[in-house]
Coordinates of C-alpha atoms in Angstrom, one line a residue:
X261 CA -89.3 63.8 81.3
X262 CA -91.4 61.6 83.5
X263 CA -92.0 61.6 87.2
X264 CA -92.1 58.4 89.2
X265 CA -94.0 57.7 92.4
X266 CA -91.6 57.9 95.3
X267 CA -91.9 55.6 98.2
X268 CA -89.9 56.0 101.4
X269 CA -89.6 52.5 102.8
X270 CA -88.2 50.7 105.8
X271 CA -85.5 48.1 105.3
X272 CA -84.5 44.9 106.8
X273 CA -82.1 42.1 105.9
X274 CA -83.6 40.0 103.1
X275 CA -83.2 36.3 103.6
X276 CA -81.2 34.0 101.2
X277 CA -84.4 33.2 99.3
X278 CA -85.0 36.9 98.5
X279 CA -82.1 37.5 98.7
X280 CA -76.1 54.3 66.0
X281 CA -73.2 56.4 59.4
X282 CA -75.4 59.5 60.4
X283 CA -78.0 61.1 62.5
X284 CA -81.7 61.1 61.3
X285 CA -84.8 62.6 62.8
X286 CA -86.4 59.3 62.2
X287 CA -83.8 56.6 62.8
X288 CA -83.1 53.9 60.3
X289 CA -84.1 50.4 61.1
X290 CA -81.1 48.3 61.8
X291 CA -80.2 44.8 62.8
X292 CA -80.3 44.4 66.6
X293 CA -77.0 44.7 68.3
X294 CA -75.6 41.4 69.5
X295 CA -74.6 41.8 73.1
X296 CA -71.3 40.5 74.3
X297 CA -71.6 41.4 78.0
X298 CA -69.3 40.5 80.8
X299 CA -68.9 36.8 81.8
X300 CA -72.3 35.2 82.1
X301 CA -74.7 36.4 79.4
X302 CA -76.8 39.2 80.8
X303 CA -80.4 37.9 80.8
X304 CA -82.6 39.6 78.3
X305 CA -85.6 37.5 79.3
X306 CA -86.5 36.9 82.9
X307 CA -85.0 33.8 84.4
X308 CA -87.3 31.8 86.7
X309 CA -86.9 31.9 90.4
X310 CA -88.5 29.6 92.8
X311 CA -92.1 30.2 94.2
X312 CA -90.6 30.7 97.6
X313 CA -88.4 33.4 96.3
X314 CA -91.3 35.1 94.5
X315 CA -93.4 35.0 97.6
X316 CA -90.6 36.5 99.7
X317 CA -90.2 39.4 97.2
X318 CA -93.9 40.1 97.3
X319 CA -94.0 39.9 101.0
X320 CA -91.1 42.3 101.3
X321 CA -92.8 44.8 99.0
X322 CA -96.1 44.6 100.8
X323 CA -94.5 45.2 104.2
X324 CA -92.6 48.2 102.9
X325 CA -89.2 46.6 103.3
X326 CA -88.2 47.1 99.7
X327 CA -89.7 49.5 97.1
X328 CA -92.3 48.0 94.7
X329 CA -91.9 47.8 91.0
X330 CA -92.0 51.3 89.5
X331 CA -91.4 52.9 93.0
X332 CA -88.3 54.8 94.1
X333 CA -86.5 54.7 97.4
X334 CA -83.7 57.1 98.3
X335 CA -81.8 58.4 101.3
X336 CA -82.9 61.7 102.9
X337 CA -79.9 63.5 101.5
X338 CA -80.7 62.5 97.9
X339 CA -83.1 64.2 95.4
X340 CA -84.3 62.8 92.1
X341 CA -84.3 65.9 89.8
X342 CA -85.3 64.2 86.5
X343 CA -85.7 61.1 84.4
X344 CA -85.4 61.3 80.6
X345 CA -86.8 58.1 79.1
X346 CA -85.1 56.4 76.2
X347 CA -85.9 58.0 72.8
X348 CA -85.4 56.2 69.5
X349 CA -82.3 54.4 70.8
X350 CA -83.9 51.5 72.7
X351 CA -81.0 49.1 73.4
X352 CA -79.2 48.6 76.7
X353 CA -77.9 51.8 78.2
X354 CA -74.2 51.6 79.0
X355 CA -71.4 54.1 79.8
X356 CA -71.4 57.9 80.1
X357 CA -69.0 60.7 79.2
X358 CA -69.2 64.5 79.6
X359 CA -68.1 67.7 78.0
X360 CA -69.2 71.3 78.7
X361 CA -73.0 71.3 79.0
X362 CA -73.3 67.9 77.3
X363 CA -73.6 64.3 78.5
X364 CA -72.9 61.5 76.0
X365 CA -74.7 58.2 76.8
X366 CA -73.6 54.9 75.2
X367 CA -76.2 52.4 74.2
X368 CA -75.8 49.0 72.6
X369 CA -77.7 50.4 69.6
X370 CA -75.7 53.7 69.3
X371 CA -75.4 56.8 71.5
X372 CA -77.4 59.8 72.7
X373 CA -76.2 63.4 73.4
X374 CA -78.0 65.3 76.1
X375 CA -77.9 69.0 76.9
X376 CA -77.6 69.1 80.6
X377 CA -77.3 72.8 81.1
X378 CA -80.6 72.5 83.1
X379 CA -80.2 69.3 85.1
X380 CA -83.9 69.4 86.1
X381 CA -84.8 69.1 82.4
X382 CA -82.1 67.5 80.1
X383 CA -82.8 67.7 76.4
X384 CA -81.9 65.2 73.7
X385 CA -79.7 67.0 71.2
X386 CA -79.0 64.0 68.9
X387 CA -79.4 60.3 68.7
X388 CA -77.0 58.2 66.6
X389 CA -78.0 54.7 65.5
X390 CA -74.8 52.6 65.2
X391 CA -75.2 49.2 66.7
X392 CA -72.4 47.3 68.5
X393 CA -72.2 46.3 72.1
X394 CA -71.3 47.8 74.4
X395 CA -70.7 51.1 72.7
X396 CA -68.5 52.1 75.7
X397 CA -68.0 55.8 75.1
X398 CA -65.4 58.5 75.6
X399 CA -64.9 62.1 74.4
X400 CA -61.9 64.3 73.9
X401 CA -62.0 67.7 72.1
X402 CA -64.1 67.2 68.9
X403 CA -63.8 63.4 69.0
X404 CA -66.0 60.7 70.4
X405 CA -64.9 57.1 70.5
X406 CA -67.0 54.0 70.8
X407 CA -66.1 50.4 71.6
X408 CA -67.6 47.6 69.7
X409 CA -67.4 44.1 71.2
X410 CA -69.9 42.2 69.0
X411 CA -69.0 40.8 65.6
X412 CA -70.4 43.0 62.7
X413 CA -70.6 42.4 59.0
X414 CA -68.5 45.5 58.4
X415 CA -67.4 48.6 60.3
X416 CA -70.3 50.9 59.2
X417 CA -73.2 51.9 61.3
X418 CA -75.5 50.0 58.8
X419 CA -73.7 46.7 59.6
X420 CA -75.5 43.6 60.6
X421 CA -74.5 41.0 63.1
X422 CA -71.7 38.9 61.8
X423 CA -70.4 35.5 63.0
X424 CA -67.1 35.7 64.9
X425 CA -65.7 32.7 63.1
X426 CA -65.6 34.6 59.8
X427 CA -62.5 36.5 58.9
X428 CA -64.4 39.4 57.3
X429 CA -66.4 40.1 60.4
X430 CA -65.4 43.3 62.2
X431 CA -65.2 44.7 65.7
X432 CA -63.0 47.3 67.3
X433 CA -63.3 51.1 67.8
X434 CA -65.2 53.7 65.9
X435 CA -64.3 57.5 65.9
X436 CA -66.8 60.3 65.4
X437 CA -66.4 64.1 64.9
X438 CA -68.7 65.8 67.4
X439 CA -67.8 69.4 66.6
X440 CA -71.5 69.8 65.7
X441 CA -73.3 68.1 68.6
X442 CA -76.5 68.0 66.5
X443 CA -74.8 66.1 63.7
X444 CA -72.0 63.8 64.8
X445 CA -70.0 62.6 61.9
X446 CA -68.4 59.1 61.6
X447 CA -64.8 59.5 60.5
X448 CA -62.9 56.3 61.0
X449 CA -62.7 52.8 62.5
X450 CA -59.9 50.5 63.7
X451 CA -60.3 46.8 64.0
X452 CA -58.7 45.3 67.1
X453 CA -58.1 41.8 68.3
X454 CA -61.1 40.4 70.1
X455 CA -62.9 43.7 69.5
X456 CA -63.2 46.4 72.1
X457 CA -65.2 45.7 75.2
X458 CA -64.1 48.9 76.9
X459 CA -61.4 51.5 76.1
X460 CA -59.4 54.1 77.9
X461 CA -58.0 57.4 76.6
X462 CA -54.4 58.5 77.4
X463 CA -53.7 62.0 75.9
X464 CA -50.3 62.8 74.6
X465 CA -49.7 66.1 72.8
X466 CA -50.9 65.8 69.2
X467 CA -52.4 62.3 69.7
X468 CA -54.7 60.5 72.0
X469 CA -53.8 56.9 72.7
X470 CA -56.7 54.4 73.2
X471 CA -56.0 51.4 75.3
X472 CA -58.4 48.7 74.1
X473 CA -59.6 46.1 76.6
X474 CA -61.0 42.9 75.3
X475 CA -61.0 39.2 76.2
X476 CA -62.4 35.7 75.7
X477 CA -60.3 34.5 72.7
X478 CA -61.2 31.3 70.9
X479 CA -59.2 29.2 68.3
X480 CA -62.2 29.3 66.0
X481 CA -62.2 33.1 65.9
X482 CA -59.7 34.3 63.2
X483 CA -59.4 37.8 64.8
X484 CA -59.4 36.7 68.4
X485 CA -56.8 34.0 68.8
X486 CA -55.3 32.8 72.1
X487 CA -53.2 33.7 73.9
X488 CA -54.7 37.1 74.3
X489 CA -52.6 38.3 77.2
X490 CA -52.7 42.1 76.8
X491 CA -54.3 45.2 75.2
X492 CA -54.5 46.7 71.8
X493 CA -53.2 50.3 71.5
X494 CA -54.7 52.7 68.9
X495 CA -53.3 56.1 68.1
X496 CA -55.7 58.8 67.0
X497 CA -54.2 62.0 65.7
X498 CA -56.3 64.8 67.2
X499 CA -56.3 66.9 64.1
X500 CA -56.5 64.0 61.6
X501 CA -58.7 61.4 63.2
X502 CA -59.3 59.7 59.9
X503 CA -55.7 58.4 60.2
X504 CA -56.4 56.5 63.4
X505 CA -54.4 53.3 63.5
X506 CA -53.5 50.3 65.6
X507 CA -49.9 50.8 66.7
X508 CA -49.2 47.7 68.7
X509 CA -50.5 44.9 70.9
X510 CA -49.0 45.2 74.3
X511 CA -48.6 41.9 76.2
X512 CA -49.2 42.5 79.9
X513 CA -49.1 38.9 81.3
X514 CA -46.0 37.0 80.1
X515 CA -47.0 34.2 82.4
X516 CA -50.5 34.0 81.0
X517 CA -52.1 35.7 84.0
X518 CA -54.5 34.1 86.5
X519 CA -55.2 30.5 85.2
X520 CA -58.7 30.2 86.7
X521 CA -59.8 27.7 89.3
X522 CA -61.6 24.4 88.2
X523 CA -63.2 24.2 91.6
X524 CA -64.4 27.8 91.5
X525 CA -65.9 28.4 88.0
X526 CA -67.1 31.9 89.0
X527 CA -63.4 32.9 89.2
X528 CA -62.6 33.8 85.6
X529 CA -59.3 33.1 83.9
X530 CA -57.3 36.1 82.7
X531 CA -57.4 36.4 78.9
X532 CA -57.1 40.2 78.6
X533 CA -58.4 43.2 80.6
X534 CA -61.9 44.3 81.2
X535 CA -61.3 47.9 82.0
X536 CA -58.4 50.3 82.6
X537 CA -58.3 53.7 84.3
X538 CA -55.5 56.0 83.5
X539 CA -54.3 58.8 85.8
X540 CA -52.2 61.1 83.5
X541 CA -51.2 63.4 86.3
X542 CA -49.2 60.7 88.0
X543 CA -48.5 58.8 84.7
X544 CA -50.0 55.6 86.0
X545 CA -53.0 53.4 85.2
X546 CA -54.9 50.7 87.1
X547 CA -56.1 47.7 85.1
X548 CA -59.0 45.4 86.1
X549 CA -58.0 42.3 84.2
X550 CA -60.4 39.5 84.9
X551 CA -58.4 37.5 87.3
X552 CA -55.7 40.1 88.0
X553 CA -55.5 43.7 89.3
X554 CA -52.6 45.6 87.9
X555 CA -50.8 49.0 88.1
X556 CA -49.0 50.3 85.0
X557 CA -46.4 52.9 84.3
X558 CA -47.7 55.0 81.4
X559 CA -45.0 57.6 81.2
X560 CA -44.6 56.3 77.6
X561 CA -48.3 56.1 76.6
X562 CA -47.6 53.9 73.6
X563 CA -45.7 51.4 75.8
X564 CA -47.4 50.8 79.1
X565 CA -45.6 48.6 81.6
X566 CA -47.0 46.6 84.4
X567 CA -45.3 47.5 87.7
X568 CA -47.5 45.7 90.2
X569 CA -50.0 42.9 90.1
X570 CA -52.4 41.5 92.8
X571 CA -55.0 38.7 93.0
X572 CA -57.8 37.9 95.4
X573 CA -58.0 34.1 95.4
X574 CA -60.8 34.0 97.9
X575 CA -63.4 36.6 97.0
X576 CA -62.9 38.4 93.7
X577 CA -64.3 36.5 90.7
X578 CA -64.0 39.1 87.9
X579 CA -61.8 42.2 88.3
X580 CA -64.0 44.7 86.5
X581 CA -62.9 48.4 86.9
X582 CA -60.7 50.7 89.0
X583 CA -60.8 54.2 90.5
X584 CA -58.0 56.1 92.1
X585 CA -58.2 58.4 95.1
X586 CA -57.4 62.0 94.1
X587 CA -53.9 61.8 95.6
X588 CA -53.3 58.6 93.7
X589 CA -52.5 56.7 96.9
X590 CA -55.5 54.4 96.9
X591 CA -57.2 52.2 94.2
X592 CA -60.7 50.9 94.4
X593 CA -61.1 47.8 92.3
X594 CA -64.6 46.4 91.6
X595 CA -65.6 42.7 91.3
X596 CA -68.4 42.0 88.8
X597 CA -69.4 38.6 90.1
X598 CA -71.9 37.0 87.8
X599 CA -71.2 39.3 84.9
X600 CA -73.8 41.8 85.8
X601 CA -76.7 39.5 85.3
X602 CA -76.9 37.8 88.7
X603 CA -78.6 38.6 91.9
X604 CA -75.4 39.1 93.9
X605 CA -76.6 41.6 96.5
X606 CA -78.6 39.2 98.6
X607 CA -77.7 38.0 102.1
X608 CA -76.7 34.6 100.8
X609 CA -73.9 36.1 98.7
X610 CA -72.6 38.1 101.6
X611 CA -70.6 41.3 101.9
X612 CA -67.3 40.3 100.5
X613 CA -68.2 38.9 97.1
X614 CA -69.4 41.1 94.2
X615 CA -67.9 44.0 96.2
X616 CA -65.3 46.7 96.0
X617 CA -61.8 46.1 97.1
X618 CA -59.9 49.0 98.6
X619 CA -56.1 49.0 98.1
X620 CA -53.3 51.3 99.2
X621 CA -50.7 52.2 96.6
X622 CA -47.2 52.9 97.6
X623 CA -43.9 53.5 95.8
X624 CA -43.1 54.2 92.1
X625 CA -41.9 52.2 89.2
X626 CA -40.5 48.8 90.1
X627 CA -41.1 49.6 93.8
X628 CA -44.8 50.0 93.4
X629 CA -46.9 48.1 95.9
X630 CA -50.6 47.5 96.4
X631 CA -51.8 46.4 99.8
X632 CA -55.4 45.3 100.4
X633 CA -57.3 47.1 103.1
X634 CA -61.0 46.2 103.1
X635 CA -64.1 45.5 101.1
X636 CA -67.2 47.6 100.6
X637 CA -70.6 46.4 99.4
X638 CA -74.0 48.0 99.7
X639 CA -75.8 46.6 102.8
X640 CA -79.3 47.2 101.3
X641 CA -80.0 43.6 100.3
X642 CA -81.8 43.2 97.0
X643 CA -84.3 40.6 95.9
X644 CA -83.4 37.4 94.0
X645 CA -85.2 38.9 91.0
X646 CA -82.8 41.9 90.8
X647 CA -79.4 41.8 89.1
X648 CA -77.0 43.6 91.4
X649 CA -73.2 43.8 91.8
X650 CA -70.6 46.4 92.0
X651 CA -70.3 48.4 88.7
X652 CA -69.2 51.8 87.2
X653 CA -68.5 54.8 89.4
X654 CA -66.3 57.8 90.0
X655 CA -64.7 59.9 92.6
X656 CA -66.7 62.8 94.1
X657 CA -64.1 65.7 94.3
X658 CA -64.3 66.4 98.0
X659 CA -61.2 68.0 99.5
X660 CA -59.6 65.9 102.2
X661 CA -62.0 62.9 101.8
X662 CA -62.3 59.9 99.6
X663 CA -65.9 59.5 98.4
X664 CA -67.3 57.7 95.4
X665 CA -70.6 57.5 93.6
X666 CA -71.3 54.1 92.0
X667 CA -73.8 52.0 90.1
X668 CA -75.0 48.7 91.3
X669 CA -77.5 47.8 88.5
X670 CA -80.8 47.2 90.3
X671 CA -79.1 48.0 93.5
X672 CA -79.3 51.5 92.3
X673 CA -76.8 54.4 92.9
X674 CA -74.7 54.4 96.0
X675 CA -72.5 57.2 97.5
X676 CA -69.9 55.8 99.9
X677 CA -67.0 57.2 101.9
X678 CA -63.6 55.3 102.1
X679 CA -61.6 58.0 103.7
X680 CA -60.9 55.5 106.4
X681 CA -60.0 52.5 104.2
X682 CA -60.8 50.1 107.0
X683 CA -64.2 51.5 107.8
X684 CA -65.9 52.4 104.5
X685 CA -69.6 53.4 104.8
X686 CA -72.5 54.3 102.5
X687 CA -73.7 57.9 103.0
X688 CA -76.4 58.1 100.4
X689 CA -78.4 56.1 97.8
X690 CA -81.1 56.0 95.2
X691 CA -82.8 52.9 93.8
X692 CA -85.9 51.6 92.1
X693 CA -87.9 48.6 93.0
X694 CA -87.5 45.3 91.2
X695 CA -88.2 45.2 87.4
X696 CA -89.9 41.9 88.0
X697 CA -91.2 40.1 91.1
X698 CA -91.4 36.7 89.3
X699 CA -88.1 36.3 87.5
X700 CA -84.5 37.5 87.5
X701 CA -84.6 40.4 85.0
X702 CA -81.8 42.7 83.8
X703 CA -82.1 46.3 84.6
X704 CA -80.9 49.2 86.7
X705 CA -78.0 51.7 86.6
X706 CA -75.0 50.8 84.4
X707 CA -73.0 54.0 85.2
X708 CA -73.3 56.7 87.8
X709 CA -70.8 59.6 87.8
X710 CA -70.4 62.9 89.5
X711 CA -70.1 65.8 87.0
X712 CA -70.1 69.5 87.9
X713 CA -72.3 69.3 90.9
X714 CA -74.7 66.5 90.0
X715 CA -74.9 62.8 89.8
X716 CA -75.8 61.3 86.4
X717 CA -77.0 57.8 86.0
X718 CA -77.5 55.8 82.7
X719 CA -80.3 53.5 83.9
X720 CA -82.3 51.0 81.8
X721 CA -85.3 53.2 82.8
X722 CA -83.7 56.2 81.2
X723 CA -81.2 59.0 82.0
X724 CA -81.4 60.1 85.6
X725 CA -80.1 63.2 87.3
X726 CA -79.7 63.2 91.1
X727 CA -78.7 65.9 93.6
X728 CA -76.9 65.1 96.7
X729 CA -77.3 67.5 99.6
X730 CA -74.8 66.5 102.3
X731 CA -72.3 68.6 104.2
X732 CA -69.7 65.9 103.5
X733 CA -69.9 66.5 99.8
X734 CA -71.0 70.1 99.5
X735 CA -67.5 71.2 98.7
X736 CA -67.5 69.2 95.5
X737 CA -70.1 71.5 94.0
X738 CA -67.5 74.2 93.5
X739 CA -65.4 72.0 91.2
X740 CA -66.0 72.5 87.5
X741 CA -64.5 70.4 84.7
X742 CA -64.6 71.0 81.0
X743 CA -64.6 67.3 80.2
X744 CA -64.9 64.1 82.1
X745 CA -64.3 60.4 81.2
X746 CA -64.3 58.2 84.2
X747 CA -61.5 56.0 82.7
X748 CA -59.2 59.0 82.3
X749 CA -59.2 60.3 85.8
X750 CA -58.6 64.0 86.3
X751 CA -56.6 65.4 89.1
X752 CA -58.6 67.9 91.1
X753 CA -56.8 71.0 92.5
X754 CA -58.8 72.4 95.3

């Protein structure tokens, strides 16, 4: 665990210019994972910015308007309890899942299991080398599921990168037995069309259904042919996970979905879904599907049906993820403008692009309706060297209020209240200074979730634990969950 220098800084509005089979003590050497990020390849090497932009970043740091590289800024109600640097798994940190006293952290090179029984000093329990982006991660009972959205030579954890235009290449979902957290055991794999960028668990008695989100088909890819207008559905028997199988491909867009806009290349054509959040309590799911936002009836988990669809022709570029309010009457959709690699939190981009969209949800079945209310975006403008856009978050279980914690890459971790849908406001935050002052560099928090009284963030600088001390969220500290996957939303009974 390391401690970082903390800098309390003033803020102003930045101008447009600144604007991985087995677990080993010593991990085996493997081929690097090939990243298949969201639209717009996430930059692994700093991209040049103009001298004027560089000068503006340096000026803002020197004047205390933004934190410097390696420094931390946070609101007065936020505490940084710990940071656990990356161990032997050194790839890009991705999503998080939780169970009991453990946190499970995805990484493009595998996954890490942390003991978080003492939030001030998390301990690494095991590290699994199993390359394949994004290694989006979920847990249920003794099972852990990973998404692989990069072509591999085979389905093993020793695979190498494989070309997507070869039929024998593999991508899809991997299933592990985590009954022994110190020795996760790889038990099965299922290949899915276009791989698995993300996935969503929908429990159903003896089985768990996995909704597989993937996109970007190509006629040259044998296992990813257009049209790709839906999701793959995998069934995993809870007591026989080695029998996991693909049960169907469910078309969601009979009309092909949003066709894109030649005059607005940032607005991505719908060729599948990016992420889906199920809400088993109400037998519904919300899908963020590139150019479309949808609501599905999942009363039959193996046959989800779209009951409502919306678009935002003006501002949303890439519908990325969704979160329900606890009562299921609101949905927050996120827009990942620029694919997570762009500097989209500067003044030039504005407050309505790369933001969250708040929708009200009314009716059931065929009478379901979504109505747009407002946008929310962090107002703390970031530098042009910082990738920043709305990303993964979850509800904070506060009775009578709608409050979320959310990642914004180098925009850090934000806590915001949308109880009044028309007047959302940020009530807390944590962030680091720019990874670079001379070029646009990928970094920051990928996922930030509330779990049993604390905020956990999978940042490229390591695994962060935060504590929020605020009367508006204190009630949430009483809520205890046995398991948490953000994409399988639990209903909180207060």
